[in-house]
């Protein structure tokens, strides 16, 4: 039986532990059968490997890889809330924020990293609506931040 | 801004020739295409969004295959899904059929072309798996930067059973498609009768060293390196 968890392992990826929030909010809120995550930064063991603006000091390829880390963090947060990822009925919405140099307009190429992971892990349940936004700056000078809305059983 | 290259997969369908040596299946591209008009090519094409879905792979693990291809597993899955999809779209062959007979139809082909389904969904529907021995990473070529259409292309070697016959189904882009003996294709290229892109020629020159598909497979690359051409 393939599960989202086994697909993550097949892809050589691991779900990180969910970091404690840095202020008075929670990583995940479930309301009805929808789960909303807080915005996830590409933190690995609590640190950012790359900082800066995409299109300036950060390349599209680097930012695309960071988007994958963000979405793994988001998936981990969802799993912490619902237990088994096989309870995910579908990924509803992805919102990706890309800290962008003023003339950078390829935000979708960055957020594609997150969409590809969701598609690989959840198959046709991973098909989602999406917004990719360019912003001036993100917390800790992170290049990418991703949030998810997930429908669960 | 430099042109961003697109990831692509190309599949060398191969079988033993009745008269000795290896045969490969090539399409002749029509003359009005922007990229490689008139050229004889192997089936293939660019990765599309549906190729991200993880498809079932038997044999080697995805992580090991990705290591041979020198890419991350997610990208290896995309490239292999694109290889299986393009092979089906352009030749009617389902590479999973070598070990798991499947019944994909013309309707499935149209659905794939229109993005209404994915290779992973079709394989899962039939409970079919692709075996790593049927889709062997073979070469990695990036079109040079002076070419306006840049493709970062992984070539796969795909031995097909004698009773699996490809069909010329690619309307619009190819005028003909057939099996070529490797030495016959090289001879026709020398005689100026067919046009081969440099990577295609290099694959054929490699295969010309071996007398059978099994011998070629035994010399499969351990790790691919990107070449320009």
mmCIF file of C-alpha atoms in Angstrom:
data_model
loop_
_atom_site.group_PDB
_atom_site.id
_atom_site.type_symbol
_atom_site.label_atom_id
_atom_site.label_comp_id
_atom_site.label_asym_id
_atom_site.label_seq_id
_atom_site.Cartn_x
_atom_site.Cartn_y
_atom_site.Cartn_z
ATOM 1 C CA UNK A 1 0.000 0.000 0.000
ATOM 2 C CA UNK A 2 1.568 3.275 -1.041
ATOM 3 C CA UNK A 3 0.910 6.129 1.330
ATOM 4 C CA UNK A 4 1.987 9.752 1.107
ATOM 5 C CA UNK A 5 4.525 8.909 3.815
ATOM 6 C CA UNK A 6 5.983 6.041 1.726
ATOM 7 C CA UNK A 7 6.159 8.270 -1.360
ATOM 8 C CA UNK A 8 8.080 10.853 0.625
ATOM 9 C CA UNK A 9 10.565 8.140 1.603
ATOM 10 C CA UNK A 10 10.754 6.894 -2.009
ATOM 11 C CA UNK A 11 11.724 10.404 -3.060
ATOM 12 C CA UNK A 12 14.556 10.380 -0.531
ATOM 13 C CA UNK A 13 12.883 13.117 1.514
ATOM 14 C CA UNK A 14 12.055 13.213 5.222
ATOM 15 C CA UNK A 15 9.382 15.109 7.117
ATOM 16 C CA UNK A 16 11.012 17.444 9.631
ATOM 17 C CA UNK A 17 9.784 17.947 13.183
ATOM 18 C CA UNK A 18 7.321 20.812 13.427
ATOM 19 C CA UNK A 19 8.975 23.879 14.935
ATOM 20 C CA UNK A 20 7.292 25.660 17.809
ATOM 21 C CA UNK A 21 5.665 28.912 16.735
ATOM 22 C CA UNK A 22 7.671 32.061 17.405
ATOM 23 C CA UNK A 23 4.681 34.091 18.592
ATOM 24 C CA UNK A 24 1.119 33.689 19.787
ATOM 25 C CA UNK A 25 -0.177 31.617 16.888
ATOM 26 C CA UNK A 26 -0.299 27.914 16.022
ATOM 27 C CA UNK A 27 1.268 26.089 13.048
ATOM 28 C CA UNK A 28 -2.051 24.590 11.961
ATOM 29 C CA UNK A 29 -5.747 25.253 12.434
ATOM 30 C CA UNK A 30 -8.437 22.750 11.506
ATOM 31 C CA UNK A 31 -11.936 24.031 10.981
ATOM 32 C CA UNK A 32 -14.525 21.543 9.782
ATOM 33 C CA UNK A 33 -12.693 19.358 7.272
ATOM 34 C CA UNK A 34 -10.245 22.053 6.193
ATOM 35 C CA UNK A 35 -6.749 22.378 7.601
ATOM 36 C CA UNK A 36 -4.925 25.708 7.243
ATOM 37 C CA UNK A 37 -1.183 25.928 7.857
ATOM 38 C CA UNK A 38 0.678 29.011 8.924
ATOM 39 C CA UNK A 39 3.205 30.320 6.424
ATOM 40 C CA UNK A 40 6.204 27.969 6.333
ATOM 41 C CA UNK A 41 9.738 29.203 5.848
ATOM 42 C CA UNK A 42 12.449 26.944 4.358
ATOM 43 C CA UNK A 43 13.903 26.279 7.788
ATOM 44 C CA UNK A 44 16.101 23.207 8.204
ATOM 45 C CA UNK A 45 16.919 22.462 11.850
ATOM 46 C CA UNK A 46 15.716 25.935 12.708
ATOM 47 C CA UNK A 47 18.015 27.773 10.283
ATOM 48 C CA UNK A 48 17.811 29.254 6.799
ATOM 49 C CA UNK A 49 20.521 27.980 4.427
ATOM 50 C CA UNK A 50 19.959 30.830 1.959
ATOM 51 C CA UNK A 51 18.630 34.353 2.445
ATOM 52 C CA UNK A 52 17.952 37.260 0.105
ATOM 53 C CA UNK A 53 15.837 38.218 -2.897
ATOM 54 C CA UNK A 54 15.123 35.949 -5.827
ATOM 55 C CA UNK A 55 16.343 37.454 -9.060
ATOM 56 C CA UNK A 56 19.190 39.182 -7.185
ATOM 57 C CA UNK A 57 21.386 37.158 -4.812
ATOM 58 C CA UNK A 58 19.180 34.037 -4.951
ATOM 59 C CA UNK A 59 18.689 32.095 -8.210
ATOM 60 C CA UNK A 60 15.395 30.610 -9.426
ATOM 61 C CA UNK A 61 16.856 27.117 -9.035
ATOM 62 C CA UNK A 62 17.867 27.764 -5.426
ATOM 63 C CA UNK A 63 14.485 29.291 -4.632
ATOM 64 C CA UNK A 64 12.688 26.354 -6.291
ATOM 65 C CA UNK A 65 14.593 23.974 -3.977
ATOM 66 C CA UNK A 66 13.675 26.175 -0.990
ATOM 67 C CA UNK A 67 9.993 26.016 -1.994
ATOM 68 C CA UNK A 68 10.222 22.228 -1.717
ATOM 69 C CA UNK A 69 11.601 22.532 1.828
ATOM 70 C CA UNK A 70 8.789 24.967 2.720
ATOM 71 C CA UNK A 71 6.130 22.567 1.499
ATOM 72 C CA UNK A 72 7.700 19.613 3.338
ATOM 73 C CA UNK A 73 7.536 21.711 6.493
ATOM 74 C CA UNK A 74 3.891 22.454 5.718
ATOM 75 C CA UNK A 75 3.128 18.760 5.093
ATOM 76 C CA UNK A 76 4.820 17.934 8.418
ATOM 77 C CA UNK A 77 2.610 20.476 10.163
ATOM 78 C CA UNK A 78 -0.496 18.951 8.576
ATOM 79 C CA UNK A 79 0.591 15.447 9.603
ATOM 80 C CA UNK A 80 1.172 16.597 13.178
ATOM 81 C CA UNK A 81 -2.447 17.743 13.218
ATOM 82 C CA UNK A 82 -4.206 14.852 11.444
ATOM 83 C CA UNK A 83 -1.954 11.844 12.132
ATOM 84 C CA UNK A 84 -1.892 9.912 8.847
ATOM 85 C CA UNK A 85 -1.410 11.761 5.562
ATOM 86 C CA UNK A 86 -3.681 9.198 3.880
ATOM 87 C CA UNK A 87 -6.482 11.175 5.564
ATOM 88 C CA UNK A 88 -5.816 14.021 3.086
ATOM 89 C CA UNK A 89 -8.725 14.143 0.655
ATOM 90 C CA UNK A 90 -7.083 16.783 -1.478
ATOM 91 C CA UNK A 91 -4.712 19.702 -1.442
ATOM 92 C CA UNK A 92 -7.027 22.676 -1.940
ATOM 93 C CA UNK A 93 -4.794 25.712 -2.223
ATOM 94 C CA UNK A 94 -1.135 26.678 -2.192
ATOM 95 C CA UNK A 95 -0.060 30.239 -1.558
ATOM 96 C CA UNK A 96 3.585 30.987 -2.292
ATOM 97 C CA UNK A 97 5.341 34.212 -1.335
ATOM 98 C CA UNK A 98 8.596 34.950 -3.136
ATOM 99 C CA UNK A 99 10.887 37.724 -1.879
ATOM 100 C CA UNK A 100 11.659 39.253 -5.237
ATOM 101 C CA UNK A 101 14.106 41.662 -6.803
ATOM 102 C CA UNK A 102 12.145 44.573 -8.347
ATOM 103 C CA UNK A 103 12.368 43.267 -11.932
ATOM 104 C CA UNK A 104 11.834 39.586 -11.098
ATOM 105 C CA UNK A 105 8.595 38.162 -12.496
ATOM 106 C CA UNK A 106 9.091 34.386 -12.577
ATOM 107 C CA UNK A 107 7.515 33.685 -9.175
ATOM 108 C CA UNK A 108 5.577 30.692 -10.598
ATOM 109 C CA UNK A 109 8.852 28.937 -11.496
ATOM 110 C CA UNK A 110 9.837 29.181 -7.834
ATOM 111 C CA UNK A 111 6.526 27.959 -6.408
ATOM 112 C CA UNK A 112 6.544 25.077 -8.929
ATOM 113 C CA UNK A 113 8.968 23.372 -6.527
ATOM 114 C CA UNK A 114 6.167 23.108 -3.966
ATOM 115 C CA UNK A 115 3.563 21.998 -6.513
ATOM 116 C CA UNK A 116 5.823 19.248 -7.833
ATOM 117 C CA UNK A 117 6.372 17.826 -4.360
ATOM 118 C CA UNK A 118 2.619 17.875 -3.668
ATOM 119 C CA UNK A 119 1.924 16.147 -6.963
ATOM 120 C CA UNK A 120 4.574 13.478 -6.293
ATOM 121 C CA UNK A 121 3.430 12.863 -2.715
ATOM 122 C CA UNK A 122 -0.357 13.059 -3.127
ATOM 123 C CA UNK A 123 -0.855 12.109 -6.805
ATOM 124 C CA UNK A 124 -4.119 13.406 -8.254
ATOM 125 C CA UNK A 125 -5.167 14.475 -4.733
ATOM 126 C CA UNK A 126 -2.234 16.887 -4.906
ATOM 127 C CA UNK A 127 -3.725 18.955 -7.736
ATOM 128 C CA UNK A 128 -4.462 22.364 -6.270
ATOM 129 C CA UNK A 129 -5.357 25.994 -6.857
ATOM 130 C CA UNK A 130 -2.420 28.312 -6.344
ATOM 131 C CA UNK A 131 -1.286 31.883 -5.985
ATOM 132 C CA UNK A 132 2.345 32.925 -6.455
ATOM 133 C CA UNK A 133 3.133 36.387 -5.149
ATOM 134 C CA UNK A 134 6.226 38.514 -5.337
ATOM 135 C CA UNK A 135 6.862 40.462 -2.131
ATOM 136 C CA UNK A 136 9.515 42.942 -1.011
ATOM 137 C CA UNK A 137 10.776 40.999 1.984
ATOM 138 C CA UNK A 138 9.905 37.969 4.134
ATOM 139 C CA UNK A 139 10.666 37.169 7.799
ATOM 140 C CA UNK A 140 14.368 36.487 8.499
ATOM 141 C CA UNK A 141 15.049 37.602 4.898
ATOM 142 C CA UNK A 142 13.828 34.176 3.703
ATOM 143 C CA UNK A 143 13.502 33.961 -0.097
ATOM 144 C CA UNK A 144 10.290 31.869 -0.041
ATOM 145 C CA UNK A 145 7.306 31.208 2.226
ATOM 146 C CA UNK A 146 4.526 28.716 1.513
ATOM 147 C CA UNK A 147 1.143 28.064 3.114
ATOM 148 C CA UNK A 148 -1.334 25.267 2.421
ATOM 149 C CA UNK A 149 -5.055 24.668 2.690
ATOM 150 C CA UNK A 150 -5.864 20.953 2.824
ATOM 151 C CA UNK A 151 -9.171 19.105 2.889
ATOM 152 C CA UNK A 152 -9.184 16.025 5.133
ATOM 153 C CA UNK A 153 -11.553 13.108 5.705
ATOM 154 C CA UNK B 1 18.248 37.191 -20.044
ATOM 155 C CA UNK B 2 19.529 33.844 -21.293
ATOM 156 C CA UNK B 3 17.047 31.277 -22.534
ATOM 157 C CA UNK B 4 16.060 28.856 -19.802
ATOM 158 C CA UNK B 5 16.442 25.239 -20.892
ATOM 159 C CA UNK B 6 13.512 22.847 -20.636
ATOM 160 C CA UNK B 7 13.937 19.371 -19.184
ATOM 161 C CA UNK B 8 13.179 16.677 -21.724
ATOM 162 C CA UNK B 9 13.309 12.912 -22.135
ATOM 163 C CA UNK B 10 14.121 10.860 -25.217
ATOM 164 C CA UNK B 11 13.635 7.113 -25.563
ATOM 165 C CA UNK B 12 15.724 4.788 -27.703
ATOM 166 C CA UNK B 13 13.350 1.893 -28.399
ATOM 167 C CA UNK B 14 15.630 -0.996 -29.291
ATOM 168 C CA UNK B 15 15.432 -4.666 -30.288
ATOM 169 C CA UNK B 16 17.710 -7.285 -31.790
ATOM 170 C CA UNK B 17 17.689 -7.372 -35.575
ATOM 171 C CA UNK B 18 16.924 -10.683 -37.274
ATOM 172 C CA UNK B 19 20.079 -10.202 -39.354
ATOM 173 C CA UNK B 20 22.320 -9.366 -36.373
ATOM 174 C CA UNK B 21 22.981 -6.077 -34.595
ATOM 175 C CA UNK B 22 20.537 -3.697 -32.974
ATOM 176 C CA UNK B 23 17.505 -1.934 -34.436
ATOM 177 C CA UNK B 24 16.186 1.393 -33.131
ATOM 178 C CA UNK B 25 12.891 3.128 -33.848
ATOM 179 C CA UNK B 26 13.132 6.654 -35.301
ATOM 180 C CA UNK B 27 10.659 9.245 -36.507
ATOM 181 C CA UNK B 28 11.308 11.695 -39.309
ATOM 182 C CA UNK B 29 10.252 15.171 -38.233
ATOM 183 C CA UNK B 30 8.311 17.356 -40.668
ATOM 184 C CA UNK B 31 10.087 20.275 -42.322
ATOM 185 C CA UNK B 32 8.113 23.125 -40.824
ATOM 186 C CA UNK B 33 9.083 22.593 -37.172
ATOM 187 C CA UNK B 34 11.214 25.203 -35.448
ATOM 188 C CA UNK B 35 13.388 22.627 -33.718
ATOM 189 C CA UNK B 36 15.207 20.045 -35.865
ATOM 190 C CA UNK B 37 13.093 20.095 -39.055
ATOM 191 C CA UNK B 38 13.512 17.020 -41.303
ATOM 192 C CA UNK B 39 15.713 15.282 -38.722
ATOM 193 C CA UNK B 40 15.383 11.623 -37.796
ATOM 194 C CA UNK B 41 14.905 11.449 -34.034
ATOM 195 C CA UNK B 42 13.937 9.072 -31.251
ATOM 196 C CA UNK B 43 10.542 9.625 -29.619
ATOM 197 C CA UNK B 44 10.588 12.118 -26.760
ATOM 198 C CA UNK B 45 9.676 15.563 -25.563
ATOM 199 C CA UNK B 46 9.635 18.040 -22.716
ATOM 200 C CA UNK B 47 8.517 17.299 -19.155
ATOM 201 C CA UNK B 48 5.004 18.552 -18.425
ATOM 202 C CA UNK B 49 3.182 19.298 -15.179
ATOM 203 C CA UNK B 50 1.462 15.895 -14.955
ATOM 204 C CA UNK B 51 4.846 14.129 -14.920
ATOM 205 C CA UNK B 52 5.477 15.125 -11.286
ATOM 206 C CA UNK B 53 3.115 12.431 -10.001
ATOM 207 C CA UNK B 54 5.135 9.575 -8.564
ATOM 208 C CA UNK B 55 4.635 6.483 -10.708
ATOM 209 C CA UNK B 56 5.262 2.879 -9.684
ATOM 210 C CA UNK B 57 8.798 1.709 -10.464
ATOM 211 C CA UNK B 58 10.010 -1.868 -10.063
ATOM 212 C CA UNK B 59 13.608 -3.030 -9.950
ATOM 213 C CA UNK B 60 16.064 -0.369 -8.896
ATOM 214 C CA UNK B 61 14.778 2.209 -6.430
ATOM 215 C CA UNK B 62 14.012 5.697 -7.659
ATOM 216 C CA UNK B 63 16.845 6.984 -5.485
ATOM 217 C CA UNK B 64 19.355 4.681 -7.209
ATOM 218 C CA UNK B 65 18.122 5.530 -10.717
ATOM 219 C CA UNK B 66 18.266 9.233 -9.837
ATOM 220 C CA UNK B 67 21.846 8.777 -8.740
ATOM 221 C CA UNK B 68 22.760 7.279 -12.157
ATOM 222 C CA UNK B 69 21.022 10.246 -13.824
ATOM 223 C CA UNK B 70 22.801 12.663 -11.465
ATOM 224 C CA UNK B 71 19.527 14.357 -10.497
ATOM 225 C CA UNK B 72 17.261 14.451 -7.460
ATOM 226 C CA UNK B 73 14.639 11.672 -7.201
ATOM 227 C CA UNK B 74 11.774 14.095 -7.860
ATOM 228 C CA UNK B 75 13.359 15.132 -11.154
ATOM 229 C CA UNK B 76 14.240 11.544 -12.083
ATOM 230 C CA UNK B 77 10.569 10.649 -11.621
ATOM 231 C CA UNK B 78 9.506 13.561 -13.850
ATOM 232 C CA UNK B 79 11.961 12.609 -16.589
ATOM 233 C CA UNK B 80 11.013 8.925 -16.519
ATOM 234 C CA UNK B 81 7.297 9.760 -16.519
ATOM 235 C CA UNK B 82 7.905 12.058 -19.503
ATOM 236 C CA UNK B 83 9.802 9.225 -21.221
ATOM 237 C CA UNK B 84 6.943 6.758 -20.708
ATOM 238 C CA UNK B 85 4.330 9.359 -21.712
ATOM 239 C CA UNK B 86 6.071 10.565 -24.852
ATOM 240 C CA UNK B 87 6.798 6.983 -25.943
ATOM 241 C CA UNK B 88 3.112 6.138 -25.626
ATOM 242 C CA UNK B 89 2.006 9.371 -27.310
ATOM 243 C CA UNK B 90 4.383 8.956 -30.255
ATOM 244 C CA UNK B 91 4.649 5.190 -30.747
ATOM 245 C CA UNK B 92 1.654 3.647 -28.961
ATOM 246 C CA UNK B 93 4.058 1.523 -26.902
ATOM 247 C CA UNK B 94 3.460 1.309 -23.157
ATOM 248 C CA UNK B 95 6.873 0.610 -21.669
ATOM 249 C CA UNK B 96 5.220 -1.132 -18.707
ATOM 250 C CA UNK B 97 3.864 -3.720 -21.165
ATOM 251 C CA UNK B 98 7.192 -5.506 -21.320
ATOM 252 C CA UNK B 99 6.256 -7.203 -18.085
ATOM 253 C CA UNK B 100 2.696 -6.123 -17.344
ATOM 254 C CA UNK B 101 0.395 -6.258 -20.386
ATOM 255 C CA UNK B 102 -1.831 -3.197 -20.433
ATOM 256 C CA UNK B 103 -4.754 -2.062 -22.487
ATOM 257 C CA UNK B 104 -4.202 1.606 -23.069
ATOM 258 C CA UNK B 105 -6.375 2.972 -25.813
ATOM 259 C CA UNK B 106 -6.429 5.780 -28.330
ATOM 260 C CA UNK B 107 -8.768 7.549 -25.892
ATOM 261 C CA UNK B 108 -6.072 7.334 -23.198
ATOM 262 C CA UNK B 109 -3.575 8.793 -25.648
ATOM 263 C CA UNK B 110 -5.869 11.710 -26.423
ATOM 264 C CA UNK B 111 -6.506 12.266 -22.692
ATOM 265 C CA UNK B 112 -2.760 12.395 -22.068
ATOM 266 C CA UNK B 113 -2.193 14.807 -24.944
ATOM 267 C CA UNK B 114 -4.904 17.093 -23.567
ATOM 268 C CA UNK B 115 -3.629 16.842 -19.982
ATOM 269 C CA UNK B 116 -6.785 15.099 -18.732
ATOM 270 C CA UNK B 117 -4.814 12.251 -17.186
ATOM 271 C CA UNK B 118 -1.244 11.411 -16.260
ATOM 272 C CA UNK B 119 1.135 8.511 -16.775
ATOM 273 C CA UNK B 120 0.977 7.776 -13.044
ATOM 274 C CA UNK B 121 -2.833 7.573 -13.147
ATOM 275 C CA UNK B 122 -2.852 5.302 -16.217
ATOM 276 C CA UNK B 123 -0.247 2.980 -14.684
ATOM 277 C CA UNK B 124 -2.144 2.872 -11.390
ATOM 278 C CA UNK B 125 -5.417 2.142 -13.195
ATOM 279 C CA UNK B 126 -3.860 -0.965 -14.763
ATOM 280 C CA UNK B 127 -1.851 -1.753 -11.629
ATOM 281 C CA UNK B 128 1.118 -1.740 -13.994
ATOM 282 C CA UNK B 129 4.659 -0.866 -13.008
ATOM 283 C CA UNK B 130 7.552 0.332 -15.107
ATOM 284 C CA UNK B 131 10.651 -1.793 -14.527
ATOM 285 C CA UNK B 132 13.960 0.007 -14.259
ATOM 286 C CA UNK B 133 15.457 -2.533 -16.727
ATOM 287 C CA UNK B 134 13.003 -1.314 -19.380
ATOM 288 C CA UNK B 135 14.007 2.352 -19.107
ATOM 289 C CA UNK B 136 17.750 2.605 -18.667
ATOM 290 C CA UNK B 137 19.399 6.032 -18.256
ATOM 291 C CA UNK B 138 21.746 6.212 -21.215
ATOM 292 C CA UNK B 139 22.995 9.735 -21.991
ATOM 293 C CA UNK B 140 22.462 13.384 -21.038
ATOM 294 C CA UNK B 141 22.688 16.168 -23.589
ATOM 295 C CA UNK B 142 22.115 19.908 -23.333
ATOM 296 C CA UNK B 143 21.535 21.760 -26.592
ATOM 297 C CA UNK B 144 24.247 24.415 -27.048
ATOM 298 C CA UNK B 145 23.484 27.961 -25.951
ATOM 299 C CA UNK B 146 23.463 29.321 -29.516
ATOM 300 C CA UNK B 147 20.385 27.207 -30.299
ATOM 301 C CA UNK B 148 17.215 29.245 -29.653
ATOM 302 C CA UNK B 149 15.342 26.207 -28.284
ATOM 303 C CA UNK B 150 17.277 24.749 -25.376
ATOM 304 C CA UNK B 151 16.522 21.240 -24.132
ATOM 305 C CA UNK B 152 18.275 19.542 -21.234
ATOM 306 C CA UNK B 153 17.624 16.013 -22.391
ATOM 307 C CA UNK B 154 18.051 12.647 -20.712
ATOM 308 C CA UNK B 155 18.191 9.698 -23.130
ATOM 309 C CA UNK B 156 16.809 6.337 -21.988
ATOM 310 C CA UNK B 157 17.527 2.954 -23.579
ATOM 311 C CA UNK B 158 14.353 0.861 -23.765
ATOM 312 C CA UNK B 159 14.625 -2.752 -24.933
ATOM 313 C CA UNK B 160 11.228 -3.815 -26.339
ATOM 314 C CA UNK B 161 9.923 -7.317 -26.880
ATOM 315 C CA UNK B 162 9.845 -8.685 -30.433
ATOM 316 C CA UNK B 163 6.053 -8.897 -30.389
ATOM 317 C CA UNK B 164 5.572 -5.270 -29.321
ATOM 318 C CA UNK B 165 5.243 -3.202 -32.452
ATOM 319 C CA UNK B 166 5.326 0.604 -32.377
ATOM 320 C CA UNK B 167 2.928 2.503 -34.587
ATOM 321 C CA UNK B 168 3.375 5.809 -36.328
ATOM 322 C CA UNK B 169 0.737 7.749 -34.440
ATOM 323 C CA UNK B 170 2.296 11.186 -34.153
ATOM 324 C CA UNK B 171 0.210 13.140 -36.594
ATOM 325 C CA UNK B 172 1.451 16.600 -37.378
ATOM 326 C CA UNK B 173 5.060 16.358 -36.245
ATOM 327 C CA UNK B 174 6.429 13.276 -38.001
ATOM 328 C CA UNK B 175 6.069 12.183 -41.608
ATOM 329 C CA UNK B 176 7.221 8.629 -41.086
ATOM 330 C CA UNK B 177 8.475 6.285 -38.420
ATOM 331 C CA UNK B 178 10.118 2.870 -38.613
ATOM 332 C CA UNK B 179 12.761 0.522 -37.263
ATOM 333 C CA UNK B 180 16.283 1.241 -38.478
ATOM 334 C CA UNK B 181 19.233 -1.068 -38.190
ATOM 335 C CA UNK B 182 21.889 0.992 -36.444
ATOM 336 C CA UNK B 183 24.472 0.471 -39.207
ATOM 337 C CA UNK B 184 21.849 1.247 -41.874
ATOM 338 C CA UNK B 185 21.015 4.569 -40.178
ATOM 339 C CA UNK B 186 24.693 5.466 -39.874
ATOM 340 C CA UNK B 187 25.242 4.615 -43.554
ATOM 341 C CA UNK B 188 22.223 6.688 -44.658
ATOM 342 C CA UNK B 189 23.525 9.575 -42.574
ATOM 343 C CA UNK B 190 26.983 9.335 -44.182
ATOM 344 C CA UNK B 191 25.336 9.269 -47.606
ATOM 345 C CA UNK B 192 23.393 12.443 -46.746
ATOM 346 C CA UNK B 193 20.041 10.701 -47.081
ATOM 347 C CA UNK B 194 18.932 11.406 -43.532
ATOM 348 C CA UNK B 195 19.681 14.189 -41.032
ATOM 349 C CA UNK B 196 20.745 13.222 -37.517
ATOM 350 C CA UNK B 197 21.299 15.598 -34.617
ATOM 351 C CA UNK B 198 24.679 15.170 -32.983
ATOM 352 C CA UNK B 199 23.339 13.453 -29.812
ATOM 353 C CA UNK B 200 21.316 11.012 -31.954
ATOM 354 C CA UNK B 201 24.421 10.226 -33.985
ATOM 355 C CA UNK B 202 26.472 9.675 -30.837
ATOM 356 C CA UNK B 203 23.901 7.227 -29.439
ATOM 357 C CA UNK B 204 23.924 5.308 -32.736
ATOM 358 C CA UNK B 205 27.725 5.224 -32.854
ATOM 359 C CA UNK B 206 27.738 3.841 -29.298
ATOM 360 C CA UNK B 207 25.160 1.174 -30.109
ATOM 361 C CA UNK B 208 27.041 0.197 -33.262
ATOM 362 C CA UNK B 209 29.769 -1.262 -31.057
ATOM 363 C CA UNK B 210 27.451 -3.948 -29.699
ATOM 364 C CA UNK B 211 25.995 -6.937 -31.502
ATOM 365 C CA UNK B 212 22.850 -7.290 -29.370
ATOM 366 C CA UNK B 213 20.564 -5.378 -27.037
ATOM 367 C CA UNK B 214 21.750 -7.547 -24.141
ATOM 368 C CA UNK B 215 25.363 -6.676 -24.874
ATOM 369 C CA UNK B 216 24.512 -2.960 -25.010
ATOM 370 C CA UNK B 217 22.638 -3.217 -21.694
ATOM 371 C CA UNK B 218 25.627 -4.908 -20.069
ATOM 372 C CA UNK B 219 27.624 -1.775 -20.930
ATOM 373 C CA UNK B 220 25.037 0.610 -19.470
ATOM 374 C CA UNK B 221 26.504 3.805 -17.984
ATOM 375 C CA UNK B 222 27.080 3.849 -14.244
ATOM 376 C CA UNK B 223 26.591 7.599 -13.976
ATOM 377 C CA UNK B 224 25.571 10.097 -16.664
ATOM 378 C CA UNK B 225 27.499 13.269 -17.366
ATOM 379 C CA UNK B 226 25.985 16.243 -19.145
ATOM 380 C CA UNK B 227 27.382 16.791 -22.645
ATOM 381 C CA UNK B 228 26.743 19.693 -24.975
ATOM 382 C CA UNK B 229 25.494 19.101 -28.486
#
